[in-house]
Amino acid sequence: MADMDMSQYLGAFLDETDDNVQRLDDLLLALEKNMTDMDVINEIFRAAHTLKGMAGTMGFTNMMGLTHAMEDRLDAARKGTRPLTEADMNRLFQGLDTLQEMADAIRGGGNDTQFDVSEMVHDLRNEAAPAPAAAPEAPAQAQAESGGSMLSAQDAEWVKKANSQGANAFSVHVTLSQSCLLKAARAYMVVNRLEEMGEIFRAEPPVDSLEKEEFEFDFTVYVATPAPAGEVKAAIEKIGDVQTADVVEVKADETPAPDQTASQPQAQPVQPPAQAQDATPPAPAPSAPAQAAKPAAPAAKKDTAKKGSQTVRVDIGRLDKLMNLVGELVISRARIERLVQEARLRQFDDTLSQLGRISGDIQELVTKLRMVPVSFTFDRFPRLIRDLCKTLNKNVELVLEGEDTELDRTVIDEIGDPMVHLIRNSMDHGIEHPDERKALGKPEKGILKIAAYQEGSGVVIEVSDDGAGIDPEKVKKKAIERGIITEDRAAIMSDEEAQQLVLLPGFSMAKQVTDLSGRGVGMDAVKTKVEALGGQFDLSSKKNEGTHVYIRLPLTLAIVLSLLIKVGKETYAISLENVEETIMVRRDDIKTVHGEPTTLLRGEVLSLNILGDILGSEGVEHDRNEYPVVVVKIGKNKIGFIVSELIGQQEIVIKSLGRFLSKIDGITGGTILGDGNVALILDVASFYSTKG
């Protein structure tokens, strides 16, 4: 067993671990609201059991030991010997965090042995130790023999409940081949397969002994399932190294005859296998007989649907490579179209049109392959809010909307940390303590809302709270203290202008540096990251009413629709995400206000900037009678950039400029045009920020 190379399974193991840890996190949050919910406890127990088995198979003993201790604590809770407490929940969350850290360390080339989990295991095990029994358990109403052991009263309850829901209870005696080298792994596969078919209520020897290979070559598992015995037998015997699987039906009111084997037909009809999950009996709860016929938890049904879906995991690197190839296809298509137009070869029109449709479909398909729901990021926020509430002693309800909205995986990966900044900022500075809210006439529980929705060709994420808001007078005072503005400038600033000061680098309203805030990197870091992704960031706030943050992001960062312009002799591209409209402005309509050129656009003052002067381009014409203007919306503001020529719209493939050129202000990348020339992609929002 030690000689077997398990590294080939490491990637799949880590992916499954991430899924199970996230699932456990969601379930623990649900359990914390009702620590007696047996359906949720059973779901957590199953997920922890799966994670423990996988870790043991891969040889990660510390991870397996910690998960085993968590499983023991949950087992004590579901058996009713030790009800869960708030301290238990904190230990379980701590254990879950450690499991994630272990997975991250393993992914980085480390191991789980660098984590000392002995103290956590000790605490969980001590809590899980069963309390002294007040009286011996009443004898079972009925007993059944299988493998020389007797069913307990609790097991008999399981059998009764299984029968009442149309399922049968079986004892499955498995014998492994004498040449089997991975006994623990095979036992795990047997247990896992039976769990998929129904509900396991006992194993001999116990499951932890199976995982430690503390058995010879045979063991017995008791399972309740609507599947017929023959199907159970066939499923287990398909597993490698399984020599035989003897399936015997267990009745609550009789002892099975020695010759009652899987080969005999079932006397009573049972539900079809497709309904196995719905008919799975819940954990026994003798104190609540009314729950006997209660269906399985909704989460269990969801899992069944997942197992039935036809999906495959694909490495993100392969999708990146596929997207790059599609990008090259788009460039080549544009090049061919340009050559055909120049040569006026009309006979290629139909072929080019078909090529355009095919490449467009491929591009759309590849883009969708890279799209993932924002829940990929949002799922970790409930846990974050829970921990922050305990740290800050605040009562906050998190409201999530639009979790199915999809974004490119690259955008999702990049936006996670900025979103955490916003949440921490809202929790620390925005939402008040319960007593403060009560004094202000607000509900003691604050509301933090995160919503995502598609708007045009982009996605909007809104983060809002009903907290204290941003006090413009306090911001002005802090800015004067820092030397950012003068008192004269502060006197003429509007409240909105003052609130925008919190977005400046290094600005912070915190009175002291804490683990959550006070270092001046929060809001500025968010704005910088959003704009680096080609998005837009806006903030509005009202004192004592709350703060609203608006983030607009492109669906993908690879292929975008852009506006091509000329400034002097050079061609540039501007993402259409940033373009509001294009207009022509007569020279006589340009006026100077406070030393800056402006014009009227439908009755509103539009500030103008000569883009050639900003870029330092040669050959810019300043004495024309009419100028093309690109109107860009940045937050709530509109600004016009005067250019030399408007070329038109075109799909472009964003190419990185490399490490040395990537830090140039106002340039987000480059692209190859249809004529083979290179055009720089402009970040016009940064020009406005620099100017402002």
XYZ file of C-alpha atoms in Angstrom:
692
model
C 0.000 0.000 0.000
C 2.808 2.408 0.826
C 4.410 1.754 -2.562
C 1.335 2.809 -4.516
C 1.605 6.243 -6.139
C -1.501 8.277 -5.238
C -0.222 11.566 -6.734
C -2.252 11.001 -9.896
C -5.423 11.386 -7.818
C -4.260 14.505 -5.953
C -5.970 17.039 -8.234
C -9.322 15.293 -8.030
C -8.926 14.903 -4.256
C -8.281 18.642 -3.765
C -11.246 19.601 -5.962
C -13.533 17.277 -4.022
C -12.113 18.578 -0.730
C -12.889 22.181 -1.709
C -16.456 21.201 -2.608
C -16.952 19.301 0.649
C -15.452 22.040 2.815
C -17.739 24.656 1.201
C -20.712 22.343 1.653
C -19.804 21.774 5.301
C -19.461 25.515 5.810
C -22.979 26.128 4.431
C -24.429 23.290 6.497
C -22.755 24.437 9.728
C -24.168 27.936 9.211
C -27.628 26.389 8.830
C -27.083 24.168 11.867
C -26.020 27.124 14.015
C -29.512 28.569 13.579
C -31.127 25.338 14.801
C -28.688 23.027 16.574
C -31.305 20.275 16.966
C -32.073 19.891 13.262
C -31.330 16.199 12.712
C -31.629 16.443 8.939
C -28.817 18.986 8.793
C -26.718 17.054 11.330
C -27.034 13.945 9.189
C -26.019 15.870 6.071
C -22.956 17.260 7.870
C -22.088 13.822 9.188
C -22.214 12.340 5.688
C -20.095 15.115 4.180
C -17.519 14.842 6.987
C -17.480 11.073 6.596
C -16.810 11.378 2.858
C -14.002 13.869 3.455
C -12.477 11.640 6.127
C -12.500 8.613 3.851
C -10.864 10.503 0.982
C -8.155 11.919 3.256
C -7.427 8.478 4.682
C -7.202 6.936 1.228
C -4.732 9.633 0.126
C -2.630 9.146 3.261
C -3.305 12.534 4.893
C -3.576 11.276 8.473
C -3.865 14.648 10.239
C -6.714 15.705 7.980
C -8.408 12.341 8.516
C -7.917 12.527 12.297
C -9.390 16.015 12.580
C -12.369 15.117 10.392
C -12.873 11.947 12.409
C -13.008 13.969 15.647
C -15.565 16.346 14.080
C -17.562 13.332 12.936
C -17.495 11.868 16.470
C -18.888 15.090 17.905
C -21.686 15.135 15.343
C -22.399 11.455 15.943
C -22.847 12.143 19.647
C -25.273 14.946 18.756
C -27.365 12.853 16.412
C -27.531 10.011 18.931
C -28.743 12.479 21.551
C -25.939 11.761 24.046
C -24.421 15.259 23.793
C -26.525 18.138 22.405
C -24.522 20.745 20.496
C -23.563 24.027 22.168
C -22.241 27.351 20.881
C -18.749 26.300 21.962
C -19.117 23.144 19.868
C -20.072 25.199 16.819
C -17.000 27.400 17.260
C -14.809 24.280 17.467
C -16.403 22.826 14.340
C -15.889 26.062 12.415
C -12.288 26.197 13.634
C -11.769 22.628 12.479
C -13.260 23.475 9.091
C -10.894 26.429 8.677
C -7.962 24.160 9.505
C -9.108 21.611 6.922
C -9.163 24.351 4.278
C -5.693 25.489 5.317
C -4.476 21.912 5.023
C -5.937 21.613 1.523
C -4.284 24.897 0.502
C -0.949 23.718 1.896
C -1.209 20.419 0.018
C -2.096 22.281 -3.162
C 1.043 24.381 -2.707
C 3.251 21.304 -2.472
C 3.168 20.959 1.325
C 1.519 18.408 3.574
C -1.011 18.191 6.366
C 1.664 17.143 8.852
C 2.715 20.775 9.341
C -0.542 21.376 11.210
C -0.802 20.376 14.858
C -4.418 19.322 15.355
C -3.961 17.415 18.598
C -5.542 20.128 20.755
C -8.579 20.488 18.491
C -9.014 16.728 18.314
C -8.730 16.512 22.121
C -11.380 19.211 22.643
C -13.773 17.648 20.143
C -13.281 14.157 21.531
C -13.791 15.269 25.141
C -16.994 17.015 24.189
C -18.094 13.992 22.211
C -17.578 11.532 25.071
C -20.965 10.040 25.922
C -22.535 11.016 29.224
C -23.058 8.241 31.826
C -26.275 6.433 31.078
C -29.034 6.854 33.650
C -30.417 3.424 32.874
C -29.572 0.558 30.554
C -31.181 0.627 27.149
C -34.464 -1.199 26.886
C -34.232 -4.509 25.064
C -35.059 -4.442 21.400
C -38.561 -5.290 20.371
C -37.078 -7.538 17.774
C -33.630 -8.893 17.074
C -31.900 -10.028 13.943
C -28.757 -12.002 13.514
C -26.154 -11.322 10.857
C -22.500 -12.139 11.218
C -22.986 -13.183 14.837
C -24.219 -9.782 16.187
C -27.609 -8.576 17.407
C -29.502 -5.461 16.332
C -30.061 -2.898 19.077
C -33.327 -1.134 19.849
C -32.066 1.871 17.945
C -31.286 -0.280 14.909
C -34.754 -1.812 15.136
C -36.196 1.712 14.983
C -34.197 2.279 11.801
C -35.594 -0.884 10.267
C -39.172 0.070 11.166
C -38.816 3.547 9.700
C -37.212 2.188 6.542
C -40.081 -0.276 6.094
C -42.673 2.445 6.730
C -41.202 4.449 3.849
C -41.181 1.551 1.413
C -37.488 0.710 1.853
C -35.839 -2.513 2.982
C -33.058 -3.000 5.517
C -30.188 -5.261 4.501
C -27.067 -6.617 6.128
C -24.323 -6.658 3.482
C -21.483 -9.025 4.348
C -18.483 -8.211 2.132
C -15.482 -10.487 1.628
C -12.391 -9.016 -0.016
C -9.862 -10.931 -2.051
C -6.851 -12.221 -0.102
C -4.591 -10.403 -2.562
C -6.176 -6.986 -1.864
C -3.496 -4.383 -1.014
C -5.820 -1.440 -0.342
C -8.297 -2.861 2.144
C -9.178 0.528 3.659
C -9.713 2.063 0.226
C -11.940 -0.826 -0.888
C -13.931 -0.666 2.335
C -14.403 3.058 1.812
C -15.642 2.446 -1.742
C -18.150 -0.121 -0.463
C -19.430 2.217 2.251
C -19.595 5.139 -0.190
C -21.516 3.096 -2.779
C -24.037 1.938 -0.168
C -24.489 5.528 1.030
C -25.378 6.502 -2.530
C -28.045 3.787 -2.607
C -29.544 4.482 0.812
C -28.732 5.132 4.465
C -26.130 3.215 6.474
C -27.071 2.727 10.115
C -24.337 0.376 11.362
C -21.096 -1.323 10.379
C -19.179 -4.250 11.886
C -16.435 -3.500 12.657
C -17.188 0.251 13.011
C -16.358 2.530 10.082
C -13.335 4.043 11.845
C -11.869 0.544 12.213
C -12.447 -0.089 8.529
C -10.573 3.087 7.676
C -7.649 2.031 9.854
C -7.651 -1.446 8.246
C -8.426 -2.984 11.628
C -10.163 -5.971 10.064
C -9.164 -9.099 8.186
C -10.770 -9.460 4.783
C -14.476 -9.274 5.589
C -16.896 -6.838 7.208
C -20.655 -6.201 7.434
C -22.589 -3.022 6.677
C -26.267 -2.466 7.528
C -28.123 -0.275 5.023
C -31.705 0.894 4.435
C -32.527 1.312 0.744
C -35.512 0.994 -1.622
C -33.274 -0.864 -4.083
C -33.815 -4.630 -4.286
C -31.248 -6.953 -2.748
C -30.061 -8.164 -6.141
C -29.215 -4.657 -7.212
C -27.307 -4.008 -3.990
C -25.361 -7.229 -4.437
C -24.497 -6.424 -8.078
C -23.368 -2.881 -7.224
C -20.976 -4.035 -4.479
C -19.528 -6.942 -6.438
C -18.576 -4.532 -9.251
C -16.032 -2.907 -6.915
C -12.501 -4.142 -7.431
C -11.100 -6.752 -5.006
C -14.601 -7.603 -3.703
C -14.816 -11.395 -3.783
C -18.378 -11.836 -2.526
C -21.233 -9.692 -1.215
C -23.913 -11.578 0.740
C -27.052 -9.474 1.107
C -29.609 -10.528 3.750
C -32.855 -8.687 4.448
C -33.298 -7.647 8.075
C -36.777 -7.506 9.593
C -37.707 -5.719 12.787
C -40.021 -8.542 13.859
C -38.105 -11.651 12.858
C -34.646 -13.176 12.569
C -33.521 -13.793 8.971
C -33.199 -17.418 7.937
C -29.674 -18.559 7.050
C -30.671 -19.315 3.454
C -32.398 -15.959 2.809
C -29.855 -14.600 0.344
C -29.758 -12.069 -2.414
C -30.631 -14.676 -5.020
C -34.195 -14.961 -3.731
C -36.882 -12.631 -5.111
C -38.358 -9.953 -2.882
C -41.780 -10.803 -1.454
C -42.972 -7.193 -1.414
C -42.585 -4.525 -4.114
C -40.273 -1.619 -3.366
C -39.804 1.787 -4.910
C -37.589 2.018 -8.015
C -33.902 2.868 -7.512
C -34.384 6.381 -8.907
C -36.293 7.277 -5.744
C -33.599 6.001 -3.412
C -32.675 9.377 -2.020
C -36.254 10.395 -1.294
C -36.930 7.173 0.574
C -33.798 7.323 2.693
C -34.875 7.244 6.331
C -33.658 10.086 8.542
C -31.615 9.644 11.659
C -33.514 7.998 14.516
C -35.224 10.365 16.886
C -37.113 8.318 19.487
C -38.225 11.460 21.312
C -40.088 12.671 18.212
C -42.097 9.810 16.678
C -43.869 12.225 14.357
C -40.676 12.527 12.345
C -40.656 8.851 11.426
C -42.185 9.408 8.010
C -40.414 12.692 7.372
C -38.721 12.792 3.942
C -35.004 13.305 3.539
C -33.546 16.803 3.730
C -33.788 18.944 0.565
C -30.002 19.088 0.440
C -29.921 15.332 -0.071
C -32.186 15.640 -3.101
C -29.936 18.351 -4.469
C -26.963 16.035 -4.167
C -28.804 13.362 -6.124
C -29.388 15.829 -8.928
C -25.717 16.730 -8.939
C -24.667 13.103 -9.189
C -26.975 12.620 -12.128
C -25.674 15.638 -14.064
C -23.325 14.998 -16.942
C -20.377 17.241 -16.146
C -16.614 16.979 -16.302
C -13.909 18.953 -14.530
C -11.587 20.834 -16.868
C -8.352 22.498 -15.810
C -8.701 26.290 -16.096
C -5.344 26.405 -17.881
C -6.797 24.426 -20.774
C -9.723 26.810 -21.046
C -7.273 29.742 -21.053
C -5.362 28.130 -23.907
C -8.602 27.479 -25.812
C -9.631 31.102 -25.323
C -6.244 32.273 -26.636
C -6.685 30.115 -29.741
C -10.167 31.547 -30.296
C -8.643 35.007 -29.940
C -6.122 34.202 -32.655
C -9.022 32.976 -34.807
C -10.815 36.309 -34.334
C -7.664 38.213 -35.311
C -7.128 36.044 -38.404
C -10.767 36.442 -39.417
C -10.489 40.234 -39.190
C -7.269 40.118 -41.215
C -8.887 38.020 -43.976
C -11.925 40.305 -44.096
C -9.643 43.314 -44.463
C -7.660 41.716 -47.306
C -10.842 40.671 -49.146
C -12.244 44.206 -48.877
C -9.033 45.721 -50.197
C -8.929 43.227 -53.102
C -12.706 43.611 -53.708
C -13.180 39.875 -54.051
C -16.972 39.684 -53.922
C -17.006 35.908 -54.480
C -15.697 35.423 -50.924
C -18.601 37.274 -49.284
C -20.744 34.198 -48.561
C -17.786 32.151 -47.359
C -16.597 34.958 -45.086
C -20.100 35.424 -43.742
C -20.293 31.715 -42.865
C -16.811 31.836 -41.317
C -17.895 34.804 -39.238
C -20.959 32.955 -37.938
C -18.963 29.825 -37.089
C -16.150 31.691 -35.343
C -18.726 33.806 -33.518
C -20.520 30.684 -32.268
C -17.222 29.147 -31.158
C -16.281 32.366 -29.385
C -19.644 32.515 -27.590
C -19.400 28.851 -26.580
C -15.858 29.187 -25.209
C -16.850 32.331 -23.332
C -19.771 30.465 -21.727
C -17.467 27.577 -20.798
C -15.424 30.006 -18.727
C -18.467 31.539 -17.055
C -19.239 30.618 -13.474
C -21.989 31.972 -11.188
C -21.027 34.715 -8.752
C -22.100 32.310 -6.002
C -18.571 30.922 -6.490
C -17.473 34.043 -4.572
C -20.678 34.863 -2.686
C -20.794 31.465 -0.937
C -18.012 32.421 1.463
C -19.671 35.660 2.586
C -22.219 34.173 5.074
C -19.362 32.643 7.044
C -17.408 35.915 6.874
C -20.410 37.861 8.206
C -20.905 35.309 10.985
C -17.287 35.631 12.149
C -17.282 39.445 11.913
C -20.520 39.670 13.913
C -18.893 37.729 16.736
C -15.665 39.745 16.536
C -17.374 43.159 16.435
C -20.318 42.203 18.662
C -22.795 43.310 16.013
C -26.042 41.825 14.740
C -26.140 41.831 10.937
C -28.303 39.987 8.426
C -26.741 39.238 5.048
C -29.068 39.380 2.033
C -27.751 37.842 -1.198
C -29.482 38.338 -4.549
C -28.631 37.234 -8.079
C -26.249 34.455 -7.072
C -26.867 32.727 -10.422
C -25.503 35.695 -12.381
C -22.467 34.533 -14.339
C -19.045 36.089 -14.874
C -15.805 34.968 -16.452
C -13.805 32.768 -14.079
C -10.855 35.176 -14.254
C -13.057 38.101 -13.196
C -14.557 36.024 -10.376
C -11.088 35.133 -9.064
C -9.962 38.769 -9.134
C -13.064 40.321 -7.558
C -13.135 38.112 -4.445
C -10.638 40.075 -2.313
C -12.088 43.519 -3.189
C -15.524 42.261 -2.164
C -14.109 41.144 1.182
C -12.666 44.663 1.615
C -16.110 46.163 1.037
C -17.797 43.797 3.480
C -15.200 44.414 6.203
C -15.479 48.161 5.664
C -19.272 48.045 5.916
C -19.188 45.874 9.037
C -16.510 47.936 10.795
C -17.363 51.516 9.789
C -20.913 51.324 8.473
C -23.336 49.254 10.521
C -23.631 50.409 14.109
C -23.751 48.354 17.307
C -27.262 47.227 18.319
C -27.550 49.745 21.151
C -26.530 52.618 18.862
C -29.061 51.552 16.238
C -31.788 51.312 18.857
C -31.002 54.829 20.055
C -31.315 56.082 16.450
C -34.684 54.393 16.029
C -33.318 51.692 13.742
C -33.869 47.925 14.049
C -31.156 46.341 16.206
C -30.245 44.000 13.358
C -28.434 45.726 10.516
C -28.872 44.761 6.862
C -25.980 44.175 4.473
C -27.202 43.486 0.940
C -25.115 42.138 -1.937
C -26.873 41.915 -5.299
C -25.633 40.898 -8.744
C -27.423 41.269 -12.069
C -26.634 41.562 -15.756
C -26.932 44.967 -17.363
C -26.196 45.250 -21.057
C -22.944 43.464 -21.860
C -21.673 43.661 -18.286
C -22.523 42.581 -14.766
C -23.353 44.934 -11.911
C -22.584 44.086 -8.289
C -24.144 46.306 -5.640
C -23.096 46.315 -1.987
C -25.292 48.356 0.335
C -25.934 48.683 4.063
C -28.316 50.610 6.307
C -25.569 51.819 8.637
C -24.148 55.169 9.665
C -23.132 56.222 6.168
C -20.223 58.560 5.426
C -20.282 61.859 7.322
C -18.953 64.468 4.844
C -17.946 66.882 7.622
C -15.814 64.244 9.357
C -14.223 63.340 6.017
C -13.351 66.985 5.342
C -11.855 67.350 8.814
C -9.719 64.232 8.388
C -8.625 65.355 4.905
C -7.555 68.754 6.251
C -5.577 67.057 9.043
C -3.797 64.909 6.457
C -3.034 67.909 4.253
C -5.070 66.482 1.381
C -7.253 69.599 1.004
C -7.215 73.130 2.383
C -9.884 74.651 4.592
C -10.916 76.974 1.736
C -11.352 74.011 -0.597
C -13.310 72.109 2.056
C -15.689 75.047 2.510
C -16.834 74.932 -1.137
C -16.909 71.135 -1.542
C -20.273 69.430 -1.890
C -21.163 66.471 0.307
C -20.720 64.086 -2.638
C -17.273 65.471 -3.447
C -16.249 65.113 0.190
C -17.402 61.497 0.321
C -15.311 60.677 -2.765
C -12.193 61.575 -0.749
C -12.400 58.187 1.000
C -11.328 56.658 -2.316
C -7.945 58.398 -2.265
C -4.865 56.220 -1.645
C -3.965 55.955 2.035
C -7.112 57.711 3.272
C -8.793 56.124 6.290
C -11.453 57.240 8.767
C -10.419 54.640 11.365
C -9.274 56.086 14.687
C -6.808 53.260 15.211
C -5.306 50.406 13.250
C -7.069 47.065 13.835
C -7.140 43.668 12.169
C -10.100 44.898 10.125
C -9.261 48.461 9.121
C -7.239 51.596 9.631
C -4.404 50.954 7.164
C -5.873 53.049 4.348
C -5.906 50.343 1.698
C -9.577 49.350 1.675
C -11.684 51.508 -0.657
C -8.747 52.612 -2.804
C -7.710 48.968 -3.296
C -11.244 48.066 -4.385
C -11.503 50.954 -6.851
C -8.052 50.233 -8.307
C -8.800 46.531 -8.768
C -12.204 47.163 -10.377
C -10.738 49.658 -12.846
C -7.846 47.298 -13.595
C -10.481 44.739 -14.644
C -11.953 47.248 -17.065
C -14.849 47.981 -14.744
C -16.359 51.048 -13.122
C -16.671 51.901 -9.437
C -19.094 54.324 -7.850
C -19.971 55.154 -4.253
C -22.860 57.083 -2.724
C -23.776 57.557 0.915
C -26.122 59.430 3.215
C -25.404 60.142 6.843
C -27.312 57.770 9.176
C -29.000 56.097 6.183
C -26.267 53.895 4.775
C -23.775 53.460 1.955
C -24.234 52.092 -1.551
C -21.346 50.824 -3.688
C -21.888 50.161 -7.381
C -19.443 47.973 -9.343
C -19.815 47.331 -13.062
C -17.669 44.552 -14.516
C -17.172 43.190 -18.045
C -18.448 39.665 -18.671
C -15.045 38.550 -19.913
C -11.523 39.936 -20.110
C -10.397 38.084 -23.233
C -12.427 39.290 -26.251
C -14.309 42.589 -26.019
C -16.222 44.888 -28.326
C -14.383 48.176 -28.646
C -14.465 51.563 -30.335
C -11.465 52.245 -32.570
C -10.323 55.871 -32.719
C -7.437 57.826 -34.155
C -5.460 60.356 -32.160
C -2.957 62.049 -34.449
C -1.474 59.278 -36.549
C -2.016 56.499 -34.002
C -4.958 54.122 -33.662
C -6.321 53.302 -30.183
C -9.131 51.150 -28.801
C -11.598 51.982 -26.033
C -13.826 49.267 -24.570
C -17.477 49.958 -25.355
C -18.193 49.186 -21.698
C -16.835 52.661 -20.967
C -18.362 54.527 -23.942
C -21.664 56.322 -23.419
C -21.960 57.815 -26.925
C -20.034 59.622 -29.675
C -20.884 63.132 -30.878
C -19.555 65.836 -33.152
C -18.948 69.216 -31.480
C -18.556 72.454 -33.427
C -15.640 74.660 -32.512
C -18.000 77.582 -31.809
C -19.897 75.449 -29.243
C -16.801 74.921 -27.070
C -16.626 77.370 -24.134
C -14.077 77.789 -21.357
C -15.316 77.384 -17.776
C -12.823 77.707 -14.888
C -10.039 77.356 -17.417
C -11.367 74.081 -18.852
C -13.063 73.524 -22.248
C -16.725 72.533 -21.984
C -19.801 72.221 -24.153
C -23.514 71.670 -23.653
C -24.907 68.187 -24.212
C -28.706 68.170 -24.111
C -28.684 71.074 -21.673
C -25.975 69.636 -19.376
C -22.419 70.883 -19.105
C -19.923 68.368 -20.523
C -16.263 68.760 -19.615
C -13.917 68.211 -22.583
C -10.350 66.932 -22.754
C -8.090 66.756 -25.789
C -6.988 63.112 -25.750
C -3.969 63.874 -27.952
C -2.580 66.297 -25.380
C -3.016 63.702 -22.599
C -1.251 61.019 -24.664
C 1.396 63.382 -26.024
C 0.574 62.395 -29.608
C 1.991 64.242 -32.615
C -0.091 65.513 -35.499
C -3.136 66.444 -33.388
C -5.280 69.098 -35.091
C -6.400 71.916 -32.772
C -7.847 74.256 -35.380
C -10.676 72.228 -36.908
C -14.211 73.536 -37.275
C -15.736 70.316 -35.901
C -14.315 67.717 -33.513
C -15.265 64.069 -32.927
C -15.889 63.521 -29.190
C -16.107 60.229 -27.300
C -18.415 60.645 -24.290
C -17.420 58.356 -21.425
C -19.407 57.757 -18.233
C -17.188 57.339 -15.186
C -19.268 56.700 -12.087
C -21.929 59.401 -12.034
C -19.864 61.778 -14.151
C -19.659 62.197 -17.913
C -16.571 63.492 -19.659
C -15.801 64.017 -23.336
C -12.500 63.184 -25.024
C -11.731 65.011 -28.261
C -10.133 62.670 -30.835
C -8.914 63.014 -34.401
C -11.163 60.401 -36.005
C -13.818 57.811 -35.143
C -13.034 54.564 -37.002
C -15.850 52.301 -35.755
C -16.654 49.270 -33.616
C -14.642 46.062 -33.727
C -14.125 42.950 -31.641
C -10.610 42.954 -30.239
C -8.497 40.394 -28.449
C -6.777 41.860 -25.395
C -3.076 41.056 -25.283
C -0.827 41.709 -22.302
C 2.003 44.197 -22.797
C 4.316 42.173 -20.588
C 5.751 42.795 -17.139
C 7.708 45.949 -17.979
C 4.934 47.823 -19.809
C 1.959 46.680 -17.759
C 2.270 49.547 -15.252
C 1.821 52.383 -17.763
C -1.025 54.633 -16.602
C -3.974 54.725 -18.947
C -2.960 51.647 -20.972
C -4.616 48.308 -20.171
C -3.137 46.236 -23.005
C -2.766 45.942 -26.737
C -4.525 44.298 -29.648
C -3.771 43.280 -33.230
C -6.008 44.929 -35.811
C -7.244 43.519 -39.106
C -4.460 45.256 -41.032
C -1.852 43.595 -38.835
C -0.959 46.746 -36.904
C -0.927 46.954 -33.121
C -3.275 49.279 -31.260
C -3.091 50.188 -27.588
C -6.214 49.793 -25.431
C -6.941 52.896 -23.367
C -8.241 53.051 -19.807
C -9.995 56.416 -20.097
C -11.244 56.253 -16.505
C -7.673 56.592 -15.247
C -7.236 59.797 -17.310
C -10.201 61.321 -15.516
C -8.903 60.165 -12.114
C -5.462 61.614 -12.805
C -6.939 64.871 -13.992
C -9.381 65.061 -11.085
